[in-house]
CSV table of C-alpha atoms in Angstrom, one decimal:
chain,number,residue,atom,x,y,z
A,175,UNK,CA,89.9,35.2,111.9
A,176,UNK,CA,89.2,35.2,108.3
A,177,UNK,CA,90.5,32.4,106.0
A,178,UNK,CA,92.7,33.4,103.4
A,179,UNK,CA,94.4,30.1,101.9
A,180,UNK,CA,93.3,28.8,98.9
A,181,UNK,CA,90.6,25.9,99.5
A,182,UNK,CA,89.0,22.8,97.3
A,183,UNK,CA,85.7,21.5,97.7
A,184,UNK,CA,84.5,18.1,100.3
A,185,UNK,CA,84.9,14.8,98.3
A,186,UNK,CA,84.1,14.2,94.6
A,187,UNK,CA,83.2,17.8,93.6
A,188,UNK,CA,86.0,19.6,91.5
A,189,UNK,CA,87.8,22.3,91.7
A,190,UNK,CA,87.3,24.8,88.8
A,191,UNK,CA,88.5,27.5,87.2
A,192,UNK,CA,85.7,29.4,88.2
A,193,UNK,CA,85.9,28.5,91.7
A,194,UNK,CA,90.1,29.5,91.9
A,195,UNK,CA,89.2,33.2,90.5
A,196,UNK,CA,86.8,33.7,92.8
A,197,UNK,CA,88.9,32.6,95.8
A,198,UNK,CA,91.8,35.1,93.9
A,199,UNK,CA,89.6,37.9,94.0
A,200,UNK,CA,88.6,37.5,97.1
A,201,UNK,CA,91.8,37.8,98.4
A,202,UNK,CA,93.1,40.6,96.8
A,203,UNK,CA,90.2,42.5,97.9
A,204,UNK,CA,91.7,45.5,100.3
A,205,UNK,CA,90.6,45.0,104.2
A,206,UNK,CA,88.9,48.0,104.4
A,207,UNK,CA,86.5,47.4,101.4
A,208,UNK,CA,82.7,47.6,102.4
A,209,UNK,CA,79.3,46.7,100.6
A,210,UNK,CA,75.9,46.9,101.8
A,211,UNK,CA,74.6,43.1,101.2
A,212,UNK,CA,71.1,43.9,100.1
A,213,UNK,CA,72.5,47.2,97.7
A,214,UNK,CA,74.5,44.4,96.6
A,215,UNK,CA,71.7,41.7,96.0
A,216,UNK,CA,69.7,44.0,94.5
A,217,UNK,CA,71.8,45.1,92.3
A,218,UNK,CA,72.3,41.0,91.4
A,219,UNK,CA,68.7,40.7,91.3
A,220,UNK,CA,68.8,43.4,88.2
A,221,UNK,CA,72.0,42.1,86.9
A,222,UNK,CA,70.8,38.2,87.1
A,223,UNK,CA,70.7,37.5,83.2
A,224,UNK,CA,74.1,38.6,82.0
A,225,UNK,CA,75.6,36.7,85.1
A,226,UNK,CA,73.6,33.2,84.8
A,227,UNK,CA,71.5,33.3,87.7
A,228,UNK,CA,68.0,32.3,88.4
A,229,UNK,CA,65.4,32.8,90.7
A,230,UNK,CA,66.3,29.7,93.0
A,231,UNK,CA,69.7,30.8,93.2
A,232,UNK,CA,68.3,34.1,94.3
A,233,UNK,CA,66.2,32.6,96.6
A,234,UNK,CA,69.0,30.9,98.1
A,235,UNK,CA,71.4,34.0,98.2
A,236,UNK,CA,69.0,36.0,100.0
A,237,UNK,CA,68.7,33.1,103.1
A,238,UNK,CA,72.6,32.8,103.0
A,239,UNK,CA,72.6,36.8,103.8
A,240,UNK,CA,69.9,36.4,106.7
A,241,UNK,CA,72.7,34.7,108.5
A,242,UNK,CA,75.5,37.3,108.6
A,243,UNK,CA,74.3,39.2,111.4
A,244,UNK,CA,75.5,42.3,109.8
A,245,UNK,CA,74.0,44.8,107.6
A,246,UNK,CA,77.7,45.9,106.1
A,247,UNK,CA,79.8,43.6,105.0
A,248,UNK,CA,83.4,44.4,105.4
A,249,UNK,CA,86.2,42.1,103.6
A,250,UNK,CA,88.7,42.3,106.6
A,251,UNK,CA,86.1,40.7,108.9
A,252,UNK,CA,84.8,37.0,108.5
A,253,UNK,CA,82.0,36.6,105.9
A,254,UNK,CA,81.4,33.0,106.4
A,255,UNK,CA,78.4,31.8,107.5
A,256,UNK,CA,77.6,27.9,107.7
A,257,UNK,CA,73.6,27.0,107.9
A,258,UNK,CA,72.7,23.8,108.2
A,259,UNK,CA,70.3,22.8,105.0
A,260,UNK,CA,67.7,22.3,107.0
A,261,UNK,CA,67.8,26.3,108.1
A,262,UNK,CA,69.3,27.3,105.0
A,263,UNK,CA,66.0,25.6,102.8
A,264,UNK,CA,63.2,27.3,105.2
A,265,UNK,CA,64.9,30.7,104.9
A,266,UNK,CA,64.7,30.1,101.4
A,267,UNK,CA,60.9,29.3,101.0
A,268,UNK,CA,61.6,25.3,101.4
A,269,UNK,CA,63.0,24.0,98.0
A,270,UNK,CA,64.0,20.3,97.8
A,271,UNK,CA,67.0,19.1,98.9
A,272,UNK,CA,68.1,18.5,95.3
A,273,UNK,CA,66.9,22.0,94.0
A,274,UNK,CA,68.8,23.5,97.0
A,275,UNK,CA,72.0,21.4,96.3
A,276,UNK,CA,71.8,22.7,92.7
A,277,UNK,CA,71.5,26.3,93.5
A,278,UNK,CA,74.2,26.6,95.7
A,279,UNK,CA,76.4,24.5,92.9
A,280,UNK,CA,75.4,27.3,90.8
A,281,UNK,CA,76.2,30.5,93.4
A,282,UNK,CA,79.9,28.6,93.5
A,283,UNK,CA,80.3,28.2,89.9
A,284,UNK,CA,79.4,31.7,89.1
A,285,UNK,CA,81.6,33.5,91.7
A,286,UNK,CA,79.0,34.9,93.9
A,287,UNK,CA,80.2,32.9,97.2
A,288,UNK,CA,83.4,30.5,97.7
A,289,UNK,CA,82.7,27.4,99.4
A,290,UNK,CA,85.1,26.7,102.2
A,291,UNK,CA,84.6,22.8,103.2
A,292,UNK,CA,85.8,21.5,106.2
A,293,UNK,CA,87.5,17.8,106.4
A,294,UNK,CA,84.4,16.4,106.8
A,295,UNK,CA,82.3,18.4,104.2
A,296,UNK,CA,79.9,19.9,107.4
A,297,UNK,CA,79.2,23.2,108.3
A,298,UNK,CA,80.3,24.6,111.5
A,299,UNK,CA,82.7,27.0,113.4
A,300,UNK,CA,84.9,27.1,116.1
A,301,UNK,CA,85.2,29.3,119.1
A,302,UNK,CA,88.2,30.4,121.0
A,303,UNK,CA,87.7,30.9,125.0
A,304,UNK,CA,86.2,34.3,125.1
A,305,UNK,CA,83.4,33.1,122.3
A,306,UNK,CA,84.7,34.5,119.1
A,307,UNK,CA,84.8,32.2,116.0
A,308,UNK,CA,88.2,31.8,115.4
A,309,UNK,CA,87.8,29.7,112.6
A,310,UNK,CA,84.3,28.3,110.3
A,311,UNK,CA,83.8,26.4,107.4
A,312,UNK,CA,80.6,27.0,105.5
A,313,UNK,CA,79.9,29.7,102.5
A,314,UNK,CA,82.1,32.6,102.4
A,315,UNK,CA,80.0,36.1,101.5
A,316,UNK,CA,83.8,37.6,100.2
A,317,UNK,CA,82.6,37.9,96.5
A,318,UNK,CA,80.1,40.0,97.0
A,319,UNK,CA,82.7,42.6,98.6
A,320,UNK,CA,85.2,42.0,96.1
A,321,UNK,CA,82.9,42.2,93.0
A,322,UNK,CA,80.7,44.8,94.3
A,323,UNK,CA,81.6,47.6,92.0
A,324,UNK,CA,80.9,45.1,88.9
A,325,UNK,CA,77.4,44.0,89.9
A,326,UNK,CA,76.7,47.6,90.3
A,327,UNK,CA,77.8,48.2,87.0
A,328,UNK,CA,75.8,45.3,85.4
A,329,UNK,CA,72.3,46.6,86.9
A,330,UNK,CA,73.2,49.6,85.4
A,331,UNK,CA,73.7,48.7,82.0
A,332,UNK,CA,70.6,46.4,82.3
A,333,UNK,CA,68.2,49.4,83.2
A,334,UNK,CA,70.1,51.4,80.9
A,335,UNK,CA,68.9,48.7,78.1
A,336,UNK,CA,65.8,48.6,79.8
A,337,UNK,CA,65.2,52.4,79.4
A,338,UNK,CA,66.6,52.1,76.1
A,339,UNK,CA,63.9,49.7,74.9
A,340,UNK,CA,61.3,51.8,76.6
A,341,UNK,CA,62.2,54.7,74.5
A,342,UNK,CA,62.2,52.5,71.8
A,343,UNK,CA,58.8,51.3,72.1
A,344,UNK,CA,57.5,54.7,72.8
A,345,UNK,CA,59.0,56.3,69.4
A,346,UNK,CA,57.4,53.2,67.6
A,347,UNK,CA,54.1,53.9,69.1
A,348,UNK,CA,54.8,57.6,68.0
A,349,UNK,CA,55.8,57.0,64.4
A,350,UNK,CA,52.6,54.8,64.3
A,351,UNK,CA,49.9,57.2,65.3
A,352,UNK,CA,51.2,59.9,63.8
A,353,UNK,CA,51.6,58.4,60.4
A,354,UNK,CA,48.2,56.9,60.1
A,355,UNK,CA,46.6,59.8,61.1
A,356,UNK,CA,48.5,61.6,58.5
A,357,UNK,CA,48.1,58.8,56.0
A,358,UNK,CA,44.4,59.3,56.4
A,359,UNK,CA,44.1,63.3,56.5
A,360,UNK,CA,45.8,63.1,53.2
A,361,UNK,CA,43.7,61.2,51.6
A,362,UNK,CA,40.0,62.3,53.3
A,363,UNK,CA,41.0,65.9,52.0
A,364,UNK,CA,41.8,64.8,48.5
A,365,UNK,CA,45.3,65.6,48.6
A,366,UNK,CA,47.4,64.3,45.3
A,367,UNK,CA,50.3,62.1,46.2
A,368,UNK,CA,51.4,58.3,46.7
A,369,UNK,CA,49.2,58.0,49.6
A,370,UNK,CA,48.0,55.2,48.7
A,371,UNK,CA,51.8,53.5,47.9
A,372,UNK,CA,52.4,55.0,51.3
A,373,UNK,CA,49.3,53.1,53.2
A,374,UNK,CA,50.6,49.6,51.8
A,375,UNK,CA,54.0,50.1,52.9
A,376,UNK,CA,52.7,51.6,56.3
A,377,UNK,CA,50.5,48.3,56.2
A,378,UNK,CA,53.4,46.2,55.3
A,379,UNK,CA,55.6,47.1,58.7
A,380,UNK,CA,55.9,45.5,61.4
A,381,UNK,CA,53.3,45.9,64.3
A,382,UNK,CA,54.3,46.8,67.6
A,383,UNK,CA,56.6,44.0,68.2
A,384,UNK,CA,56.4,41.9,71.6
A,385,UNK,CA,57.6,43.0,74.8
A,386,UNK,CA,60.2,40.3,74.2
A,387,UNK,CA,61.6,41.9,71.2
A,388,UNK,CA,65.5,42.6,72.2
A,389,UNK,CA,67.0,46.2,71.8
A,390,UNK,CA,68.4,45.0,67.8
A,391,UNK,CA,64.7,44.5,66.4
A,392,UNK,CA,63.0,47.4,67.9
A,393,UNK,CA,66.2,49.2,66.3
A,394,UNK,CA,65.1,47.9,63.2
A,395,UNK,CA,61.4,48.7,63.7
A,396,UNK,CA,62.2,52.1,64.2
A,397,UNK,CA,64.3,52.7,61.0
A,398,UNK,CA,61.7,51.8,58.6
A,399,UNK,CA,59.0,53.5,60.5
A,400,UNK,CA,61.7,57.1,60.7
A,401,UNK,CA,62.3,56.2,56.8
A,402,UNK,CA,58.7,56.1,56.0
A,403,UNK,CA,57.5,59.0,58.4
A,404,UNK,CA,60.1,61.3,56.6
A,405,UNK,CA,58.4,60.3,53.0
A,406,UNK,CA,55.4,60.8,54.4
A,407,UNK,CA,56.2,64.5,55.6
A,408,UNK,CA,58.1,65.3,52.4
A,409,UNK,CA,54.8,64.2,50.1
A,410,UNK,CA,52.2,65.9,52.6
A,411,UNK,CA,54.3,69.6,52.9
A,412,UNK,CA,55.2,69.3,49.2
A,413,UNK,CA,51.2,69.2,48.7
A,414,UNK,CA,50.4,71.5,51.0
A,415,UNK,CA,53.1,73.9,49.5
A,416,UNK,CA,52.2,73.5,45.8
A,417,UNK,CA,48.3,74.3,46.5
A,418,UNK,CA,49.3,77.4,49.1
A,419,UNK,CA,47.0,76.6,51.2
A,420,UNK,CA,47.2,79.8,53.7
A,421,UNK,CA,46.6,82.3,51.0
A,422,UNK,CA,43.5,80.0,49.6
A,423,UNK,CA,41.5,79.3,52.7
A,424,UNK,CA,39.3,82.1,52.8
A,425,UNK,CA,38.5,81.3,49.2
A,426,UNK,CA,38.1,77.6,49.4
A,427,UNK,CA,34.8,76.6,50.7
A,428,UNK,CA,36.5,73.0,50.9
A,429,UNK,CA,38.5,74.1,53.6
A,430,UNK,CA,35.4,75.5,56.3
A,431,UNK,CA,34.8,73.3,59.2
A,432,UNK,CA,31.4,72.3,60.7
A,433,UNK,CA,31.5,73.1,64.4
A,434,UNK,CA,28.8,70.7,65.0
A,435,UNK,CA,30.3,67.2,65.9
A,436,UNK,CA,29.5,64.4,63.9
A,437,UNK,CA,25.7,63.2,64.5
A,438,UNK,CA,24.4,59.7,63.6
A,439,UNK,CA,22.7,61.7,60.5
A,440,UNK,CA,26.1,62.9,59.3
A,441,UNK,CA,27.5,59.1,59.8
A,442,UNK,CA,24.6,57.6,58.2
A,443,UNK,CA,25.4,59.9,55.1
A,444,UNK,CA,28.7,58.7,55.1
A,445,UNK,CA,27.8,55.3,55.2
A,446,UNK,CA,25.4,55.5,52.1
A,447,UNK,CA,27.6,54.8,49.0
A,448,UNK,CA,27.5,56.4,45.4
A,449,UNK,CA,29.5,56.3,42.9
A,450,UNK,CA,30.5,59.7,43.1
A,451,UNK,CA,31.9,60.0,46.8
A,452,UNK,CA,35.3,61.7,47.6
A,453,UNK,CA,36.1,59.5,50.2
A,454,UNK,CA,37.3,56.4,47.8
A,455,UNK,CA,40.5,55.6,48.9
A,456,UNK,CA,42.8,56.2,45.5
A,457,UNK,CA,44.1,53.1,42.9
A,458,UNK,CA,42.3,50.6,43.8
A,459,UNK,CA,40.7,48.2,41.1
A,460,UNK,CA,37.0,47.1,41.4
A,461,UNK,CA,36.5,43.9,43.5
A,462,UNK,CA,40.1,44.2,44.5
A,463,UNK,CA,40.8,43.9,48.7
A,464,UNK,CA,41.0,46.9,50.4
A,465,UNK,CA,45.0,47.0,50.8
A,466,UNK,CA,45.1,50.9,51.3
A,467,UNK,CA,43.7,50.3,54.3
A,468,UNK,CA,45.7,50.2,57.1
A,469,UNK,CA,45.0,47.8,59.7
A,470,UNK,CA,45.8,50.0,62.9
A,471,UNK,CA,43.2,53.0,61.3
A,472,UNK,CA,40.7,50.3,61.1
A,473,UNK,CA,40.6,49.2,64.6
A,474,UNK,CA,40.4,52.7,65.8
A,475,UNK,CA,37.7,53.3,63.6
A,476,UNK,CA,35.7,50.1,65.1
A,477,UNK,CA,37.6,49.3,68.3
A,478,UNK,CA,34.7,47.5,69.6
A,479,UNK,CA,35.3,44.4,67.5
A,480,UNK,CA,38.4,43.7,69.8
A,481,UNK,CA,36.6,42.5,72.5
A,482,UNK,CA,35.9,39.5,70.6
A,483,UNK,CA,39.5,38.9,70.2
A,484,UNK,CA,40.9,36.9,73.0
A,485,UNK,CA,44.6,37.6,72.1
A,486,UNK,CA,44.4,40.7,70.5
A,487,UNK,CA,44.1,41.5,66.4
A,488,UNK,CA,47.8,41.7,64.5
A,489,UNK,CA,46.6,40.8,61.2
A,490,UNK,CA,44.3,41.1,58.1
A,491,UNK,CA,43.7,36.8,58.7
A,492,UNK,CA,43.0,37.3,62.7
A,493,UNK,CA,41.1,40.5,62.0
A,494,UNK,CA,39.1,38.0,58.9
A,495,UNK,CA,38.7,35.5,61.5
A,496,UNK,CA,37.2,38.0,64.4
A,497,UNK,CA,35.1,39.0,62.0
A,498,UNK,CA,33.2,36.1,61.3
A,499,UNK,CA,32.7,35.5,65.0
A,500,UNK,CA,31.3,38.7,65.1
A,501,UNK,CA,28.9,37.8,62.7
A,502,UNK,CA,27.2,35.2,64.3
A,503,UNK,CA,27.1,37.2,67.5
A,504,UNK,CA,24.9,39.8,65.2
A,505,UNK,CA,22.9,37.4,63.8
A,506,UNK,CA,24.2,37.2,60.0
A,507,UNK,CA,23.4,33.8,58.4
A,508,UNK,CA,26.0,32.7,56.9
A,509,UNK,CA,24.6,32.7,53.6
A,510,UNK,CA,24.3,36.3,54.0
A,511,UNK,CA,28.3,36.1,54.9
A,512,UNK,CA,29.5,34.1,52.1
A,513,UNK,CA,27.8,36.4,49.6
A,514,UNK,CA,29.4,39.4,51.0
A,515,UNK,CA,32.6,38.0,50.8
A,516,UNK,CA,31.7,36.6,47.2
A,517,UNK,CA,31.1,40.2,46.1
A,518,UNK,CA,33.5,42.2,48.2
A,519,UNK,CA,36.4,39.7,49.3
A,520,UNK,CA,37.2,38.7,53.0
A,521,UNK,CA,39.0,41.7,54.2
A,522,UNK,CA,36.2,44.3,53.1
A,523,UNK,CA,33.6,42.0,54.2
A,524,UNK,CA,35.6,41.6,57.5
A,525,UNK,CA,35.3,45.3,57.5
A,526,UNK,CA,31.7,46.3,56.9
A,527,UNK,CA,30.8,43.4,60.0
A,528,UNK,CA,33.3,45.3,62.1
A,529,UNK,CA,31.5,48.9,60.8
A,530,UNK,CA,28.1,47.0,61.8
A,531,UNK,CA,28.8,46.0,64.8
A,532,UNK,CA,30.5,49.7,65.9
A,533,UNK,CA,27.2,51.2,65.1
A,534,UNK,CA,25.4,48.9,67.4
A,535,UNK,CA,21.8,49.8,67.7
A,536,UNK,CA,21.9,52.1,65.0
A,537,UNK,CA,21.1,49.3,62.3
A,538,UNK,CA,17.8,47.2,62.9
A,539,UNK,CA,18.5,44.6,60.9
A,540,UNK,CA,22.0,43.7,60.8
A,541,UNK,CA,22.0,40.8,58.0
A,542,UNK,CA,19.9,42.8,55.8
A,543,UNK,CA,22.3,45.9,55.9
A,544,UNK,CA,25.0,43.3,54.8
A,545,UNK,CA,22.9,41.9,52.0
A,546,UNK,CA,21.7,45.6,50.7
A,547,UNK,CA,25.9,46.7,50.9
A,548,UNK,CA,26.2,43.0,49.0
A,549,UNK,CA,23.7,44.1,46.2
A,550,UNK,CA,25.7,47.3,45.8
A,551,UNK,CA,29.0,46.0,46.0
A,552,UNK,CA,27.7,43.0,43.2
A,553,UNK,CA,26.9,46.8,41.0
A,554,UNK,CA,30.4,48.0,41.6
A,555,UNK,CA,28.6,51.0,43.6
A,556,UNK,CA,29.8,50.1,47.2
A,557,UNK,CA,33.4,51.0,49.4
A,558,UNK,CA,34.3,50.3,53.0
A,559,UNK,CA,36.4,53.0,52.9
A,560,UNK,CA,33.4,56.1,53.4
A,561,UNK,CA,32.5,53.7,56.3
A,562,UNK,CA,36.0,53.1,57.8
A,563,UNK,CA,36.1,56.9,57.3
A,564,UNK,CA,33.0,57.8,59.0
A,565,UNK,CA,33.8,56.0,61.7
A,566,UNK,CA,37.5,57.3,62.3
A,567,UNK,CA,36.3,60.6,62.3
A,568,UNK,CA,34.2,60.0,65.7
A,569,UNK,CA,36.7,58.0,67.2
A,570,UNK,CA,39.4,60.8,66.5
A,571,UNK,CA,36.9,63.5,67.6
A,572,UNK,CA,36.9,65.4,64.4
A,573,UNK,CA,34.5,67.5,62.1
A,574,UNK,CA,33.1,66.3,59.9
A,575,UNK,CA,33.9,68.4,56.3
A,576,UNK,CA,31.0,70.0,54.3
């Protein structure tokens, strides 16, 4: 026999408003309505932050489940089931008696079971003759019947957010590769245009934001990174268009490709500097920091400077500070340091250690290199960018142009 009648709480708890709807819902539920308990918890498990609930009262949930014998549970039949604490705090991985008290406070308040005190506030049932329980005080599973359909719901729209943010995530990562690797064509093959207008407000964006980051700011992320992709494809097809590139390219010798990959002649080439090279990144004032470069193309050009990062590099100042870690790992004095960053600024300085320390055993003397790139750079003959440039075109896997 199931109870029916309405039903307040043992001594000085209260009855709430919470508590009555869930005993109203209950009721109204038809006999025959069915739910499988773990489909249900599982969907409660997925739908646990829009309703309130934590992991203890999850905890807690599952135990009060183990003791309905049943798989199915059908709203006709009785749903109450009355551990003692004892059982009920080993079933659910032994949490205090205060932390247990609190949880089950919570599954009450929140509608997910009805508590159905008897006069004395214990838990127990009572049999007839033949051994049935013809009546039981304890925690009545009901709810879970009667709100089955809306849990179900709720775990969907949570994975449906989920998947959402996935998507999300992905188009950033997308919109981010794609533009710096246009960003950088564009302006290795000379190409006229804002490129470098575009790189600063390419560098300016947000990086890949947290996994925290809520459904609104990856929104966000990815409308300034669709706005900018779309300028940047309008510039680069305009370009290509005006200079007809497909009825040119047999006669442009600037066009033929060296099917040979890049060699550590070719990148020391591009790491000697002159005034004259076609790789210097456009507008960009003598002893002014290297701003057109974007931060993402730099760390693909010399990933191996992120191993010294413990958390990971999001920004010039954490890239800055990597850098002159690095450089006591390669044996740079720091004399040698400050008079790079005298003569080039922090971020380019930051750079050429990074461009150092990718090339490895290629340099024999590491502070030396720095101070001979410092001499140059004190002439106004020296860029990072030939060097950032070298070095993206191996990481990318591409020819190098003749």
């Amino acid at each position: 026999m199931r109870l029916t009648q309405p039903t307040t709480p043992f001594g000085r708890r209260p009855l709430s408003l919470a508590m009555m709807t869930a005993q109203a819902n209950a009721k109204a539920c038809p006999d025959d309505a069915a739910a499988h308990k773990w489909r249900v918890f599982r969907n409660l498990t997925e739908a646990k932050t829009p309703l309130g609930l934590g992991d203890r009262e999850l905890a807690v949930l599952s135990a009060l489940l183990t003791f309905h014998p049943d798989v199915a549970l059908t709203a006709g039949s009785d749903l109450i089931v009355f551990p003692s604490n004892h059982e009920l705090s080993v079933r659910a991985h032994g949490p205090s008696p205060t932390t247990l008290r609190r949880a089950l406070a919570q599954l009450v308040e929140h509608g997910i079971v009805i508590r159905r005190d008897s006069p004395n506030g214990k838990r127990y049932a009572r049999r007839g003759e033949g051994g049935e329980i013809e009546q039981a005080f304890g925690f009545d599973l009901a709810p879970l019947v009667a709100r089955a359909a809306e849990f179900e719901r709720l775990a969907q729209e949570v994975r449906a957010a989920a998947k959402a943010r996935v998507l999300l995530r992905e188009e950033i990562s997308l919109h981010r590769r794609d533009i710096a690797k246009m960003l950088a064509a564009a302006l290795d093959e000379g190409l006229p245009g804002p490129w470098a207008e575009l790189m600063v407000r390419f560098r300016d964006l947000e990086g890949m934001p947290p996994r925290s980051a809520d459904t609104d700011r990856l929104t966000m992320a990815v409308g300034a990174l669709r706005k900018l992709r779309l300028d940047v494809d309008k510039h680069l097809w305009e370009t290509l268009n005006s200079r007809n590139l497909d009825g040119n390219e047999s006669q442009d010798g600037r066009h033929h490709q060296n099917s040979k990959p890049e060699s550590p002649e070719n990148l020391e080439r591009g790491f000697r500097e002159s005034p004259g090279q076609t790789d210097e990144p456009p507008s960009r004032s003598e002893g002014s920091p290297p701003k057109a470069f974007p931060l993402e193309m730099v760390l693909h050009a010399c990933p191996d400077i992120l191993m010294y990062a413990r958390d990971g590099i999001r920004s010039w100042r954490e890239f800055v500070t990597v850098a002159a870690l690095v450089r006591g790992s390669l044996g740079i004095s720091s004399s040698a340091w400050e008079a790079a960053i005298a003569a080039m600024g922090e971020e380019e300085a930051a750079i050429v250690i990074a461009a150092i320390l990718q090339r490895g055993s290629m340099i024999n003397s590491a502070g030396g290199y720095l101070r001979n790139l410092t001499g140059k750079a004190k002439e106004g003959k020296f860029s990072a960018w030939p060097m950032v440039m070298a070095l993206w075109r191996v990481s990318q896997g591409l020819t190098k142009k003749e």
